[in-house]
Short mmCIF file of C-alpha atoms in Angstrom, two decimals:
data_model
loop_
_atom_site.label_atom_id
_atom_site.label_comp_id
_atom_site.label_asym_id
_atom_site.label_seq_id
_atom_site.Cartn_x
_atom_site.Cartn_y
_atom_site.Cartn_z
CA UNK A 1 134.89 -3.46 -25.90
CA UNK A 2 135.40 -6.84 -24.22
CA UNK A 3 135.59 -7.17 -20.42
CA UNK A 4 136.74 -10.09 -18.30
CA UNK A 5 134.94 -10.26 -14.95
CA UNK A 6 136.03 -12.56 -12.10
CA UNK A 7 133.54 -12.55 -9.22
CA UNK A 8 132.48 -15.49 -7.02
CA UNK A 9 129.38 -13.91 -5.48
CA UNK A 10 126.59 -15.02 -7.81
CA UNK A 11 124.25 -12.08 -7.24
CA UNK A 12 127.00 -9.48 -7.74
CA UNK A 13 128.40 -11.29 -10.77
CA UNK A 14 125.00 -11.49 -12.45
CA UNK A 15 124.19 -7.86 -11.72
CA UNK A 16 127.52 -6.59 -13.06
CA UNK A 17 127.44 -8.76 -16.18
CA UNK A 18 123.91 -7.69 -17.04
CA UNK A 19 124.66 -4.01 -16.39
CA UNK A 20 127.86 -3.99 -18.44
CA UNK A 21 126.18 -5.78 -21.33
CA UNK A 22 123.38 -3.20 -21.27
CA UNK A 23 126.11 -0.57 -21.68
CA UNK A 24 127.32 -2.31 -24.83
CA UNK A 25 130.26 -4.31 -23.45
CA UNK A 26 130.86 -7.99 -24.17
CA UNK A 27 131.51 -9.73 -20.84
CA UNK A 28 133.24 -13.05 -20.07
CA UNK A 29 132.55 -14.24 -16.51
CA UNK A 30 134.48 -16.57 -14.19
CA UNK A 31 133.11 -17.44 -10.75
CA UNK A 32 136.13 -18.99 -9.05
CA UNK A 33 139.83 -18.28 -8.93
CA UNK A 34 141.14 -21.24 -10.91
CA UNK A 35 138.63 -20.75 -13.71
CA UNK A 36 139.45 -17.02 -13.73
CA UNK A 37 143.18 -17.63 -14.01
CA UNK A 38 142.76 -20.10 -16.87
CA UNK A 39 140.33 -17.91 -18.81
CA UNK A 40 142.29 -14.72 -18.30
CA UNK A 41 145.61 -16.18 -19.38
CA UNK A 42 144.14 -18.07 -22.35
CA UNK A 43 142.42 -15.01 -23.80
CA UNK A 44 144.50 -12.16 -22.37
CA UNK A 45 144.98 -10.29 -25.63
CA UNK A 46 141.24 -10.40 -26.36
CA UNK A 47 140.25 -8.30 -23.35
CA UNK A 48 140.14 -4.52 -23.12
CA UNK A 49 139.86 -4.44 -19.33
CA UNK A 50 139.81 -6.93 -16.42
CA UNK A 51 137.69 -6.73 -13.25
CA UNK A 52 138.98 -8.95 -10.42
CA UNK A 53 137.41 -9.87 -7.11
CA UNK A 54 140.23 -10.05 -4.57
CA UNK A 55 139.00 -13.02 -2.50
CA UNK A 56 137.95 -16.00 -4.62
CA UNK A 57 138.10 -19.73 -3.93
CA UNK A 58 141.03 -21.56 -5.50
CA UNK A 59 143.24 -18.68 -6.57
CA UNK A 60 143.14 -15.12 -5.21
CA UNK A 61 142.67 -12.06 -7.35
CA UNK A 62 146.13 -10.89 -6.26
CA UNK A 63 147.74 -14.02 -7.70
CA UNK A 64 145.73 -13.70 -10.92
CA UNK A 65 146.77 -10.07 -11.28
CA UNK A 66 150.44 -10.93 -10.80
CA UNK A 67 150.21 -13.62 -13.48
CA UNK A 68 148.51 -11.18 -15.85
CA UNK A 69 151.26 -8.63 -15.33
CA UNK A 70 153.93 -11.17 -16.24
CA UNK A 71 152.35 -11.47 -19.69
CA UNK A 72 150.73 -8.10 -20.27
CA UNK A 73 151.80 -4.82 -18.70
CA UNK A 74 149.23 -2.63 -20.42
CA UNK A 75 145.79 -4.17 -19.93
CA UNK A 76 143.83 -2.23 -17.27
CA UNK A 77 142.92 -4.16 -14.10
CA UNK A 78 140.42 -3.04 -11.45
CA UNK A 79 140.12 -4.83 -8.09
CA UNK A 80 136.60 -5.20 -6.67
CA UNK A 81 136.88 -6.05 -2.98
CA UNK A 82 135.50 -5.68 0.53
CA UNK A 83 139.02 -5.07 1.84
CA UNK A 84 139.13 -1.42 2.76
CA UNK A 85 142.30 -0.47 4.61
CA UNK A 86 145.00 1.76 3.16
CA UNK A 87 147.45 -1.14 3.37
CA UNK A 88 145.06 -3.32 1.36
CA UNK A 89 144.74 -0.65 -1.31
CA UNK A 90 148.50 -0.22 -1.57
CA UNK A 91 149.01 -4.00 -1.66
CA UNK A 92 146.50 -4.37 -4.51
CA UNK A 93 148.02 -1.55 -6.55
CA UNK A 94 151.54 -2.89 -6.01
CA UNK A 95 150.36 -6.28 -7.29
CA UNK A 96 149.68 -4.60 -10.61
CA UNK A 97 146.14 -3.22 -10.46
CA UNK A 98 145.35 0.14 -12.05
CA UNK A 99 142.42 0.91 -9.79
CA UNK A 100 140.71 -0.34 -6.64
CA UNK A 101 136.98 -0.19 -5.91
CA UNK A 102 135.68 -1.01 -2.44
CA UNK A 103 132.45 -2.98 -2.02
CA UNK A 104 129.69 -1.98 -1.87
CA UNK A 105 129.98 0.44 -4.79
CA UNK A 106 127.61 2.16 -7.19
CA UNK A 107 127.50 0.67 -10.68
CA UNK A 108 127.79 4.19 -12.14
CA UNK A 109 131.13 4.66 -10.36
CA UNK A 110 132.48 1.38 -11.73
CA UNK A 111 131.33 2.37 -15.21
CA UNK A 112 133.02 5.75 -14.93
CA UNK A 113 136.31 4.17 -13.78
CA UNK A 114 136.17 1.65 -16.63
CA UNK A 115 135.74 4.43 -19.18
CA UNK A 116 138.59 6.48 -17.72
CA UNK A 117 140.97 3.51 -17.85
CA UNK A 118 139.93 2.63 -21.40
CA UNK A 119 140.62 6.21 -22.50
CA UNK A 120 143.98 6.21 -20.76
CA UNK A 121 144.88 2.82 -22.21
CA UNK A 122 144.79 3.92 -25.80
CA UNK A 123 144.66 7.68 -25.64
CA UNK A 124 141.82 7.20 -28.06
CA UNK A 125 139.21 9.72 -29.02
CA UNK A 126 135.58 9.27 -28.13
CA UNK A 127 134.09 10.96 -31.18
CA UNK A 128 134.02 9.17 -34.53
CA UNK A 129 132.54 10.18 -37.84
CA UNK A 130 131.94 9.13 -41.40
CA UNK A 131 130.54 11.83 -43.66
CA UNK A 132 127.42 13.20 -41.99
CA UNK A 133 127.38 10.47 -39.34
CA UNK A 134 128.89 11.33 -35.94
CA UNK A 135 129.14 9.00 -32.93
CA UNK A 136 130.00 10.22 -29.43
CA UNK A 137 131.01 7.12 -27.46
CA UNK A 138 131.13 8.84 -24.07
CA UNK A 139 127.73 10.49 -24.45
CA UNK A 140 126.36 7.35 -26.16
CA UNK A 141 124.87 9.47 -28.92
CA UNK A 142 124.69 9.25 -32.71
CA UNK A 143 123.72 12.08 -35.01
CA UNK A 144 123.04 12.33 -38.75
CA UNK A 145 123.34 15.82 -40.23
CA UNK A 146 123.29 17.10 -36.65
CA UNK A 147 120.03 15.32 -35.79
CA UNK A 148 119.95 12.64 -33.10
CA UNK A 149 119.34 9.07 -34.28
CA UNK A 150 117.95 6.46 -31.92
CA UNK A 151 119.85 3.17 -31.99
CA UNK A 152 119.48 0.00 -29.96
CA UNK A 153 122.38 -1.06 -27.73
CA UNK A 154 123.59 -3.64 -30.26
CA UNK A 155 123.21 -1.23 -33.18
CA UNK A 156 125.24 1.37 -31.30
CA UNK A 157 127.93 -1.15 -30.33
CA UNK A 158 128.19 -2.42 -33.92
CA UNK A 159 128.43 1.09 -35.35
CA UNK A 160 131.05 2.08 -32.77
CA UNK A 161 133.13 -0.99 -33.60
CA UNK A 162 132.98 -0.25 -37.34
CA UNK A 163 133.88 3.42 -36.84
CA UNK A 164 136.74 2.64 -34.46
CA UNK A 165 138.14 0.48 -37.24
CA UNK A 166 137.33 2.90 -40.06
CA UNK A 167 139.20 2.05 -43.25
CA UNK A 168 139.83 -1.53 -42.10
CA UNK A 169 137.88 -4.63 -43.05
CA UNK A 170 135.97 -5.90 -39.99
CA UNK A 171 135.60 -9.65 -40.37
CA UNK A 172 132.24 -11.18 -39.59
CA UNK A 173 133.63 -13.68 -37.09
CA UNK A 174 135.46 -10.91 -35.26
CA UNK A 175 132.31 -8.76 -35.13
CA UNK A 176 130.22 -11.59 -33.68
CA UNK A 177 132.82 -12.24 -30.97
CA UNK A 178 133.22 -8.58 -30.04
CA UNK A 179 129.59 -7.45 -30.17
CA UNK A 180 127.61 -10.60 -29.37
CA UNK A 181 130.17 -12.28 -27.10
CA UNK A 182 129.73 -15.64 -28.87
CA UNK A 183 131.85 -17.73 -31.20
CA UNK A 184 130.31 -18.77 -34.52
CA UNK A 185 132.29 -20.86 -36.98
CA UNK A 186 129.89 -20.46 -39.90
CA UNK A 187 126.53 -18.79 -39.31
CA UNK A 188 127.00 -15.09 -38.64
CA UNK A 189 123.80 -14.03 -40.42
CA UNK A 190 122.57 -12.15 -37.35
CA UNK A 191 125.06 -9.41 -38.30
CA UNK A 192 123.22 -8.80 -41.59
CA UNK A 193 120.03 -7.89 -39.72
CA UNK A 194 121.82 -5.20 -37.71
CA UNK A 195 123.82 -3.88 -40.68
CA UNK A 196 120.56 -3.46 -42.61
CA UNK A 197 119.00 -1.68 -39.64
CA UNK A 198 121.94 0.76 -39.46
CA UNK A 199 121.73 1.43 -43.18
CA UNK A 200 118.00 2.18 -42.98
CA UNK A 201 118.54 4.64 -40.14
CA UNK A 202 121.76 6.29 -41.33
CA UNK A 203 122.12 6.05 -45.12
CA UNK A 204 121.08 8.86 -47.43
CA UNK A 205 119.44 8.45 -50.84
CA UNK A 206 122.05 10.47 -52.73
CA UNK A 207 125.01 8.14 -52.10
CA UNK A 208 125.99 4.53 -51.58
CA UNK A 209 125.82 3.09 -48.09
CA UNK A 210 128.57 4.30 -45.79
CA UNK A 211 128.93 0.66 -44.67
CA UNK A 212 130.65 -1.23 -47.48
CA UNK A 213 130.11 -4.98 -47.79
CA UNK A 214 133.28 -6.96 -48.47
CA UNK A 215 131.73 -10.10 -49.92
CA UNK A 216 132.62 -13.27 -48.09
CA UNK A 217 134.67 -11.40 -45.50
CA UNK A 218 132.87 -8.64 -43.62
CA UNK A 219 132.29 -4.90 -43.66
CA UNK A 220 134.22 -1.67 -43.86
CA UNK A 221 133.39 1.96 -43.15
CA UNK A 222 135.24 4.62 -45.13
CA UNK A 223 135.22 8.41 -45.06
CA UNK A 224 132.36 9.55 -47.26
#
């Protein structure tokens, strides 16, 4: 999942970005209003959720939210702000936000609200499987034949992405953008290291790998 974060307070921005990335999200960060507006509008369809600070230099979060809503009615938006009156909350929601979190807040609460909005956005399930492999996205757990398997954050994020797109070819460039939050034109070899790690931990000897290599394109997970 890819998150856009607009926050002008350096310490808060760094803390949130690091925490969200540790939870497996890819995070794009803007630290002023004009940069946030440009980045959000240029990549709007790439983001799964947007976190907006209300008061930023240049352009306010309210104005950014209104511009987002002109182009995309569905993407979830959460305001992060020190404004705390009922009128402020109503004003923010009427501008198009889905949720409103008052500073200071606990990171766990933000994470919970993000997950609720992501579930509501797609109505998607949180449990995915391929043969004897089962992934519970909400519990952040993977099992093989009912036994827990320990994965790193990136391994888990890669497996979740493949399973969410089961039956589809996941292109290497798309994987690197979604999971590593970087844009590679040619060299995406880092993916091979993590695919091999998943295969070692999750494949069984009596069948071919559940992750199919589509040569020159990417990978695909099928029902096995």
